[in-house]
PDB file of C-alpha atoms in Angstrom:
ATOM      1  CA  MET Z  18      76.797  13.555-142.872  1.00 75.00           C
ATOM      2  CA  SER Z  19      75.140  17.180-143.222  1.00 86.00           C
ATOM      3  CA  PHE Z  20      76.118  16.114-146.811  1.00 89.00           C
ATOM      4  CA  GLY Z  21      74.636  12.612-147.640  1.00 90.00           C
ATOM      5  CA  VAL Z  22      71.110  13.908-145.320  1.00 93.00           C
ATOM      6  CA  ALA Z  23      71.026  16.578-148.306  1.00 93.00           C
ATOM      7  CA  VAL Z  24      71.030  14.698-150.658  1.00 95.00           C
ATOM      8  CA  PHE Z  25      68.854  11.719-149.284  1.00 96.00           C
ATOM      9  CA  ALA Z  26      66.628  14.558-148.274  1.00 96.00           C
ATOM     10  CA  LEU Z  27      66.970  15.247-152.637  1.00 95.00           C
ATOM     11  CA  MET Z  28      66.500  12.059-153.329  1.00 96.00           C
ATOM     12  CA  ALA Z  29      63.356  11.225-151.041  1.00 96.00           C
ATOM     13  CA  VAL Z  30      61.901  14.417-152.422  1.00 96.00           C
ATOM     14  CA  TRP Z  31      62.427  13.231-155.563  1.00 94.00           C
ATOM     15  CA  SER Z  32      61.051   9.208-155.095  1.00 94.00           C
ATOM     16  CA  LEU Z  33      57.784  10.678-153.872  1.00 91.00           C
ATOM     17  CA  MET Z  34      57.078  12.896-156.393  1.00 90.00           C
ATOM     18  CA  THR Z  35      57.650  11.005-158.949  1.00 87.00           C
ATOM     19  CA  PRO Z  36      54.443   8.732-160.596  1.00 85.00           C
ATOM     20  CA  LEU Z  37      55.603   4.894-158.537  1.00 88.00           C
ATOM     21  CA  PHE Z  38      57.336   2.232-161.755  1.00 87.00           C
ATOM     22  CA  SER Z  39      57.797   5.265-163.925  1.00 83.00           C
ATOM     23  CA  GLY Z  40      62.133   4.610-163.895  1.00 86.00           C
ATOM     24  CA  PRO Z  41      63.183   2.184-166.156  1.00 86.00           C
ATOM     25  CA  ASP Z  42      62.732  -1.189-165.255  1.00 90.00           C
ATOM     26  CA  GLU Z  43      61.454  -0.668-162.423  1.00 92.00           C
ATOM     27  CA  PRO Z  44      58.395  -3.116-162.770  1.00 92.00           C
ATOM     28  CA  ALA Z  45      60.888  -5.881-163.046  1.00 94.00           C
ATOM     29  CA  ASN Z  46      62.978  -4.674-160.269  1.00 96.00           C
ATOM     30  CA  TYR Z  47      60.772  -4.284-157.774  1.00 96.00           C
ATOM     31  CA  ILE Z  48      59.441  -8.278-158.136  1.00 96.00           C
ATOM     32  CA  LYS Z  49      63.211  -9.591-158.554  1.00 97.00           C
ATOM     33  CA  SER Z  50      63.721  -7.131-154.837  1.00 97.00           C
ATOM     34  CA  ALA Z  51      60.482  -8.668-153.175  1.00 97.00           C
ATOM     35  CA  ALA Z  52      61.597 -12.364-155.257  1.00 97.00           C
ATOM     36  CA  VAL Z  53      65.515 -11.732-153.554  1.00 97.00           C
ATOM     37  CA  ILE Z  54      64.693 -10.751-150.558  1.00 97.00           C
ATOM     38  CA  ARG Z  55      62.345 -13.870-149.754  1.00 96.00           C
ATOM     39  CA  GLY Z  56      64.799 -16.472-150.569  1.00 95.00           C
ATOM     40  CA  GLU Z  57      64.528 -16.672-154.599  1.00 96.00           C
ATOM     41  CA  TRP Z  58      67.339 -15.428-156.177  1.00 96.00           C
ATOM     42  CA  VAL Z  59      67.675 -16.444-159.237  1.00 94.00           C
ATOM     43  CA  GLY Z  60      63.491 -17.908-161.030  1.00 92.00           C
ATOM     44  CA  SER Z  61      63.006 -20.340-162.606  1.00 93.00           C
ATOM     45  CA  GLU Z  62      63.623 -20.757-166.971  1.00 91.00           C
ATOM     46  CA  PHE Z  63      61.185 -18.568-168.154  1.00 89.00           C
ATOM     47  CA  PRO Z  64      60.710 -19.907-172.249  1.00 87.00           C
ATOM     48  CA  PRO Z  65      62.980 -18.946-174.707  1.00 83.00           C
ATOM     49  CA  SER Z  66      60.849 -15.698-176.381  1.00 81.00           C
ATOM     50  CA  LEU Z  67      61.702 -12.907-178.733  1.00 78.00           C
ATOM     51  CA  GLN Z  68      60.067 -10.224-177.035  1.00 79.00           C
ATOM     52  CA  MET Z  69      62.132 -11.803-173.826  1.00 83.00           C
ATOM     53  CA  SER Z  70      65.706 -11.076-172.943  1.00 86.00           C
ATOM     54  CA  TYR Z  71      68.308 -13.853-171.223  1.00 89.00           C
ATOM     55  CA  TRP Z  72      68.020 -12.625-167.715  1.00 92.00           C
ATOM     56  CA  THR Z  73      64.485 -13.808-167.535  1.00 93.00           C
ATOM     57  CA  THR Z  74      63.233 -15.237-165.375  1.00 95.00           C
ATOM     58  CA  TYR Z  75      59.750 -16.501-163.482  1.00 95.00           C
ATOM     59  CA  VAL Z  76      60.077 -15.960-159.414  1.00 95.00           C
ATOM     60  CA  HIS Z  77      58.008 -17.631-157.129  1.00 93.00           C
ATOM     61  CA  VAL Z  78      56.244 -14.955-154.620  1.00 94.00           C
ATOM     62  CA  ASN Z  79      53.095 -13.000-153.797  1.00 94.00           C
ATOM     63  CA  PRO Z  80      51.860 -12.209-157.744  1.00 93.00           C
ATOM     64  CA  GLN Z  81      50.291  -9.447-155.895  1.00 94.00           C
ATOM     65  CA  PHE Z  82      54.302  -8.471-156.797  1.00 95.00           C
ATOM     66  CA  GLY Z  83      53.744  -9.225-160.009  1.00 92.00           C
ATOM     67  CA  THR Z  84      50.546  -6.673-161.174  1.00 90.00           C
ATOM     68  CA  PRO Z  85      52.743  -3.383-162.163  1.00 88.00           C
ATOM     69  CA  ASN Z  86      54.339  -5.741-164.913  1.00 86.00           C
ATOM     70  CA  LEU Z  87      50.601  -5.496-166.714  1.00 79.00           C
ATOM     71  CA  ILE Z  88      50.812  -1.262-166.501  1.00 70.00           C
ATOM     72  CA  PRO Z  89      51.389   0.507-169.490  1.00 60.00           C
ATOM     73  CA  TRP Z  90      55.562   0.930-169.410  1.00 61.00           C
ATOM     74  CA  GLN Z  91      55.965   4.438-169.453  1.00 60.00           C
ATOM     75  CA  PHE Z  92      59.404   6.120-169.557  1.00 59.00           C
ATOM     76  CA  ALA Z  93      60.927   7.249-171.730  1.00 57.00           C
ATOM     77  CA  SER Z  94      59.676   5.896-175.279  1.00 61.00           C
ATOM     78  CA  PHE Z  95      56.111   6.960-174.519  1.00 63.00           C
ATOM     79  CA  PRO Z  96      56.731  10.688-172.102  1.00 64.00           C
ATOM     80  CA  ASN Z  97      52.552  10.884-173.037  1.00 69.00           C
ATOM     81  CA  ARG Z  98      51.575   8.587-171.230  1.00 64.00           C
ATOM     82  CA  PRO Z  99      49.628   9.142-168.536  1.00 63.00           C
ATOM     83  CA  GLY Z 100      51.223   8.099-164.707  1.00 61.00           C
ATOM     84  CA  TYR Z 101      50.378   4.353-162.491  1.00 62.00           C
ATOM     85  CA  ASP Z 102      47.351   5.339-160.778  1.00 68.00           C
ATOM     86  CA  ILE Z 103      45.790   1.815-159.856  1.00 78.00           C
ATOM     87  CA  ALA Z 104      47.270   1.051-156.342  1.00 85.00           C
ATOM     88  CA  ILE Z 105      49.264  -2.546-156.182  1.00 88.00           C
ATOM     89  CA  GLU Z 106      46.916  -3.799-154.083  1.00 90.00           C
ATOM     90  CA  ASP Z 107      43.500  -3.103-156.038  1.00 87.00           C
ATOM     91  CA  ALA Z 108      45.591  -3.622-158.761  1.00 83.00           C
ATOM     92  CA  PRO Z 109      43.753  -7.863-160.531  1.00 83.00           C
ATOM     93  CA  ALA Z 110      46.921 -10.491-160.660  1.00 82.00           C
ATOM     94  CA  ASN Z 111      47.171 -12.526-164.100  1.00 77.00           C
ATOM     95  CA  ASP Z 112      50.355 -13.902-164.016  1.00 73.00           C
ATOM     96  CA  VAL Z 113      50.694 -17.613-162.335  1.00 80.00           C
ATOM     97  CA  PRO Z 114      53.965 -17.541-161.832  1.00 87.00           C
ATOM     98  CA  THR Z 115      55.200 -14.081-161.709  1.00 92.00           C
ATOM     99  CA  TRP Z 116      58.087 -13.392-164.066  1.00 93.00           C
ATOM    100  CA  THR Z 117      60.480 -10.147-164.154  1.00 94.00           C
ATOM    101  CA  ASN Z 118      63.220  -9.448-166.861  1.00 91.00           C
ATOM    102  CA  MET Z 119      66.374  -9.194-164.108  1.00 94.00           C
ATOM    103  CA  GLY Z 120      66.009 -12.794-162.733  1.00 94.00           C
ATOM    104  CA  ARG Z 121      69.407 -13.437-163.938  1.00 95.00           C
ATOM    105  CA  TYR Z 122      71.308 -10.400-162.871  1.00 95.00           C
ATOM    106  CA  PRO Z 123      73.054 -10.147-159.471  1.00 95.00           C
ATOM    107  CA  VAL Z 124      71.436  -9.986-156.270  1.00 96.00           C
ATOM    108  CA  LEU Z 125      73.016  -7.561-153.654  1.00 95.00           C
ATOM    109  CA  PRO Z 126      71.479  -4.412-155.129  1.00 95.00           C
ATOM    110  CA  PHE Z 127      68.128  -6.117-154.459  1.00 97.00           C
ATOM    111  CA  ILE Z 128      68.531  -7.048-151.339  1.00 97.00           C
ATOM    112  CA  PHE Z 129      68.402  -3.043-150.019  1.00 97.00           C
ATOM    113  CA  SER Z 130      65.530  -2.298-152.087  1.00 97.00           C
ATOM    114  CA  GLY Z 131      63.857  -5.647-150.862  1.00 97.00           C
ATOM    115  CA  VAL Z 132      63.658  -5.046-147.724  1.00 97.00           C
ATOM    116  CA  GLY Z 133      61.120  -2.807-148.576  1.00 96.00           C
ATOM    117  CA  THR Z 134      58.764  -4.778-149.828  1.00 97.00           C
ATOM    118  CA  LEU Z 135      58.496  -6.552-146.808  1.00 97.00           C
ATOM    119  CA  LEU Z 136      55.623  -4.586-145.730  1.00 96.00           C
ATOM    120  CA  GLY Z 137      53.568  -6.526-148.929  1.00 96.00           C
ATOM    121  CA  PRO Z 138      52.435  -5.695-152.383  1.00 95.00           C
ATOM    122  CA  HIS Z 139      51.094  -2.932-152.005  1.00 93.00           C
ATOM    123  CA  ASP Z 140      52.483   1.223-152.664  1.00 94.00           C
ATOM    124  CA  MET Z 141      54.162   2.393-149.878  1.00 96.00           C
ATOM    125  CA  SER Z 142      56.559  -1.011-149.769  1.00 97.00           C
ATOM    126  CA  ALA Z 143      57.276   0.488-153.631  1.00 96.00           C
ATOM    127  CA  ARG Z 144      58.160   3.454-151.264  1.00 96.00           C
ATOM    128  CA  VAL Z 145      59.428   2.111-148.987  1.00 97.00           C
ATOM    129  CA  ALA Z 146      61.860  -0.372-151.232  1.00 97.00           C
ATOM    130  CA  ARG Z 147      62.844   2.928-153.697  1.00 97.00           C
ATOM    131  CA  LEU Z 148      64.330   4.686-150.310  1.00 97.00           C
ATOM    132  CA  MET Z 149      66.427   1.788-149.549  1.00 97.00           C
ATOM    133  CA  THR Z 150      68.132   2.783-152.754  1.00 96.00           C
ATOM    134  CA  SER Z 151      68.228   6.280-151.908  1.00 97.00           C
ATOM    135  CA  ALA Z 152      69.165   5.258-148.291  1.00 97.00           C
ATOM    136  CA  ILE Z 153      72.532   3.452-149.078  1.00 97.00           C
ATOM    137  CA  CYS Z 154      73.375   5.597-152.550  1.00 97.00           C
ATOM    138  CA  ALA Z 155      73.307   8.754-150.539  1.00 96.00           C
ATOM    139  CA  ALA Z 156      75.531   6.867-147.869  1.00 96.00           C
ATOM    140  CA  LEU Z 157      78.147   6.220-151.119  1.00 96.00           C
ATOM    141  CA  LEU Z 158      78.639   9.876-151.790  1.00 96.00           C
ATOM    142  CA  ALA Z 159      78.315  11.262-148.110  1.00 95.00           C
ATOM    143  CA  MET Z 160      81.265   9.095-147.938  1.00 94.00           C
ATOM    144  CA  ALA Z 161      83.067  10.709-151.035  1.00 93.00           C
ATOM    145  CA  ALA Z 162      82.334  13.588-149.531  1.00 93.00           C
ATOM    146  CA  PHE Z 163      84.320  13.013-146.097  1.00 91.00           C
ATOM    147  CA  ALA Z 164      87.395  11.916-148.351  1.00 89.00           C
ATOM    148  CA  MET Z 165      87.111  14.972-150.656  1.00 88.00           C
ATOM    149  CA  ARG Z 166      87.052  17.559-147.293  1.00 87.00           C
ATOM    150  CA  ARG Z 167      89.166  15.977-145.756  1.00 84.00           C
ATOM    151  CA  ARG Z 168      91.890  16.758-149.289  1.00 83.00           C
ATOM    152  CA  GLU Z 169      90.675  20.381-148.206  1.00 83.00           C
ATOM    153  CA  MET Z 170      88.830  20.481-151.994  1.00 86.00           C
ATOM    154  CA  SER Z 171      84.837  20.902-152.851  1.00 85.00           C
ATOM    155  CA  SER Z 172      82.165  18.752-152.190  1.00 83.00           C
ATOM    156  CA  VAL Z 173      79.897  20.612-155.196  1.00 86.00           C
ATOM    157  CA  GLY Z 174      82.596  19.180-158.231  1.00 85.00           C
ATOM    158  CA  ILE Z 175      80.221  15.186-157.081  1.00 88.00           C
ATOM    159  CA  LEU Z 176      76.935  17.452-157.072  1.00 85.00           C
ATOM    160  CA  MET Z 177      77.657  18.248-160.502  1.00 87.00           C
ATOM    161  CA  ALA Z 178      78.209  14.718-161.512  1.00 87.00           C
ATOM    162  CA  VAL Z 179      75.848  13.572-159.668  1.00 89.00           C
ATOM    163  CA  VAL Z 180      72.637  15.580-160.523  1.00 88.00           C
ATOM    164  CA  PRO Z 181      70.625  15.371-162.731  1.00 90.00           C
ATOM    165  CA  GLY Z 182      71.012  12.054-163.124  1.00 90.00           C
ATOM    166  CA  THR Z 183      72.236  10.519-161.170  1.00 93.00           C
ATOM    167  CA  ILE Z 184      69.337  11.705-158.636  1.00 94.00           C
ATOM    168  CA  PHE Z 185      66.471  10.443-160.509  1.00 93.00           C
ATOM    169  CA  LEU Z 186      67.880   7.483-160.735  1.00 93.00           C
ATOM    170  CA  ALA Z 187      68.413   6.520-157.156  1.00 95.00           C
ATOM    171  CA  SER Z 188      64.647   8.215-156.061  1.00 95.00           C
ATOM    172  CA  THR Z 189      63.647   5.225-158.579  1.00 93.00           C
ATOM    173  CA  MET Z 190      64.402   1.191-158.070  1.00 93.00           C
ATOM    174  CA  ASN Z 191      67.608   0.833-159.764  1.00 93.00           C
ATOM    175  CA  PRO Z 192      70.801  -0.809-159.071  1.00 94.00           C
ATOM    176  CA  SER Z 193      72.297   0.974-162.197  1.00 94.00           C
ATOM    177  CA  ALA Z 194      71.840   4.546-159.515  1.00 95.00           C
ATOM    178  CA  LEU Z 195      73.570   2.155-157.310  1.00 95.00           C
ATOM    179  CA  GLU Z 196      76.614   1.076-159.273  1.00 94.00           C
ATOM    180  CA  ILE Z 197      77.085   4.845-160.507  1.00 95.00           C
ATOM    181  CA  CYS Z 198      77.492   6.372-156.312  1.00 96.00           C
ATOM    182  CA  ALA Z 199      79.623   3.217-155.451  1.00 95.00           C
ATOM    183  CA  ALA Z 200      81.986   4.038-158.548  1.00 94.00           C
ATOM    184  CA  ILE Z 201      82.024   7.710-157.818  1.00 94.00           C
ATOM    185  CA  ALA Z 202      82.846   7.187-153.825  1.00 94.00           C
ATOM    186  CA  LEU Z 203      85.599   4.640-155.401  1.00 93.00           C
ATOM    187  CA  TRP Z 204      87.074   7.636-157.813  1.00 91.00           C
ATOM    188  CA  THR Z 205      87.174  10.184-155.589  1.00 92.00           C
ATOM    189  CA  ILE Z 206      88.361   8.075-151.922  1.00 91.00           C
ATOM    190  CA  MET Z 207      90.971   6.459-155.012  1.00 90.00           C
ATOM    191  CA  PRO Z 208      93.838   9.267-153.836  1.00 87.00           C
ATOM    192  CA  SER Z 209      93.603   9.313-150.041  1.00 84.00           C
ATOM    193  CA  VAL Z 210      94.136   5.138-150.082  1.00 86.00           C
ATOM    194  CA  ILE Z 211      97.533   6.274-152.444  1.00 85.00           C
ATOM    195  CA  ALA Z 212      98.580   8.408-150.197  1.00 79.00           C
ATOM    196  CA  HIS Z 213     100.548   7.706-147.142  1.00 70.00           C
ATOM    197  CA  ASP Z 214      98.052   9.709-144.785  1.00 75.00           C
ATOM    198  CA  ARG Z 215      95.047   7.351-145.852  1.00 82.00           C
ATOM    199  CA  THR Z 216      92.962   6.510-142.799  1.00 86.00           C
ATOM    200  CA  ARG Z 217      91.582   3.317-141.444  1.00 88.00           C
ATOM    201  CA  PHE Z 218      87.949   4.916-142.955  1.00 88.00           C
ATOM    202  CA  ASP Z 219      89.833   5.273-146.769  1.00 87.00           C
ATOM    203  CA  VAL Z 220      90.809   2.662-146.470  1.00 89.00           C
ATOM    204  CA  LEU Z 221      86.989   0.809-145.470  1.00 92.00           C
ATOM    205  CA  ALA Z 222      85.243   3.226-147.419  1.00 91.00           C
ATOM    206  CA  PHE Z 223      86.690   1.881-150.305  1.00 92.00           C
ATOM    207  CA  GLY Z 224      86.208  -1.855-149.787  1.00 93.00           C
ATOM    208  CA  VAL Z 225      83.407  -0.788-149.440  1.00 94.00           C
ATOM    209  CA  ALA Z 226      82.762   1.321-152.320  1.00 95.00           C
ATOM    210  CA  GLY Z 227      84.646  -0.944-154.573  1.00 94.00           C
ATOM    211  CA  ALA Z 228      82.222  -4.339-153.402  1.00 95.00           C
ATOM    212  CA  LEU Z 229      79.357  -2.754-154.206  1.00 95.00           C
ATOM    213  CA  LEU Z 230      80.499  -1.761-157.695  1.00 94.00           C
ATOM    214  CA  ILE Z 231      82.054  -5.504-158.160  1.00 95.00           C
ATOM    215  CA  LEU Z 232      78.758  -7.313-156.818  1.00 94.00           C
ATOM    216  CA  THR Z 233      76.199  -4.627-158.794  1.00 94.00           C
ATOM    217  CA  ARG Z 234      76.381  -5.490-162.579  1.00 90.00           C
ATOM    218  CA  ALA Z 235      77.527  -9.089-164.404  1.00 88.00           C
ATOM    219  CA  ILE Z 236      80.393  -6.774-165.544  1.00 89.00           C
ATOM    220  CA  GLY Z 237      81.116  -5.157-162.752  1.00 88.00           C
ATOM    221  CA  PRO Z 238      84.368  -6.822-162.083  1.00 89.00           C
ATOM    222  CA  VAL Z 239      85.777  -5.723-165.337  1.00 88.00           C
ATOM    223  CA  LEU Z 240      84.848  -1.803-164.767  1.00 85.00           C
ATOM    224  CA  TYR Z 241      85.716  -2.410-161.279  1.00 86.00           C
ATOM    225  CA  VAL Z 242      89.574  -3.148-163.309  1.00 85.00           C
ATOM    226  CA  LEU Z 243      89.430  -0.299-165.225  1.00 82.00           C
ATOM    227  CA  PHE Z 244      88.563   2.192-162.766  1.00 73.00           C
ATOM    228  CA  ILE Z 245      91.020   1.242-160.561  1.00 71.00           C
TER     229      ILE Z 245
END
């Protein structure tokens, strides 16, 4: 429990220190989250375009949720660009309907971050959406640490696996963070499940981690088979 709380605190601090929408695909993830939690799981067809991928769709949510699409992308390809400096609620909403290049992605990870968007289209909802992602990731890592402790093994290996990259992803809105943390939990809990002294917790945690890994990506079932 204490391990999970400490990891969540680290993610939360990193989230607060990182400008909104500076994570990979974070504007699209925010819009997808807002759509999914409101019942629009895929959206409508986006016209074929060389600039947009197959995964892009229109979603019919409050256009104010789409304002992050209008900011200059500042992630790895443009490291010298300044951070997002206008609030979601104050930015002009021009795209109607709103589009997201995550439209055809599996919905599960966006349900968690979507809870934050229920606060409405403003910066606070984006912050809470980030924290919801962090909370699920921290819970998965806490289960992994508990399984390691039951086998009288150190949790240092888990920390080495998640710092800094996974902690960064989990401090933003990104399904990759959930995918990675689920895989880590699956790997660390598996020896306990195989052993004859497994408990109900081991089986339940293994099932939860496996389900999240399978349902987070379109190729999730393939990854699950490969990982186990």
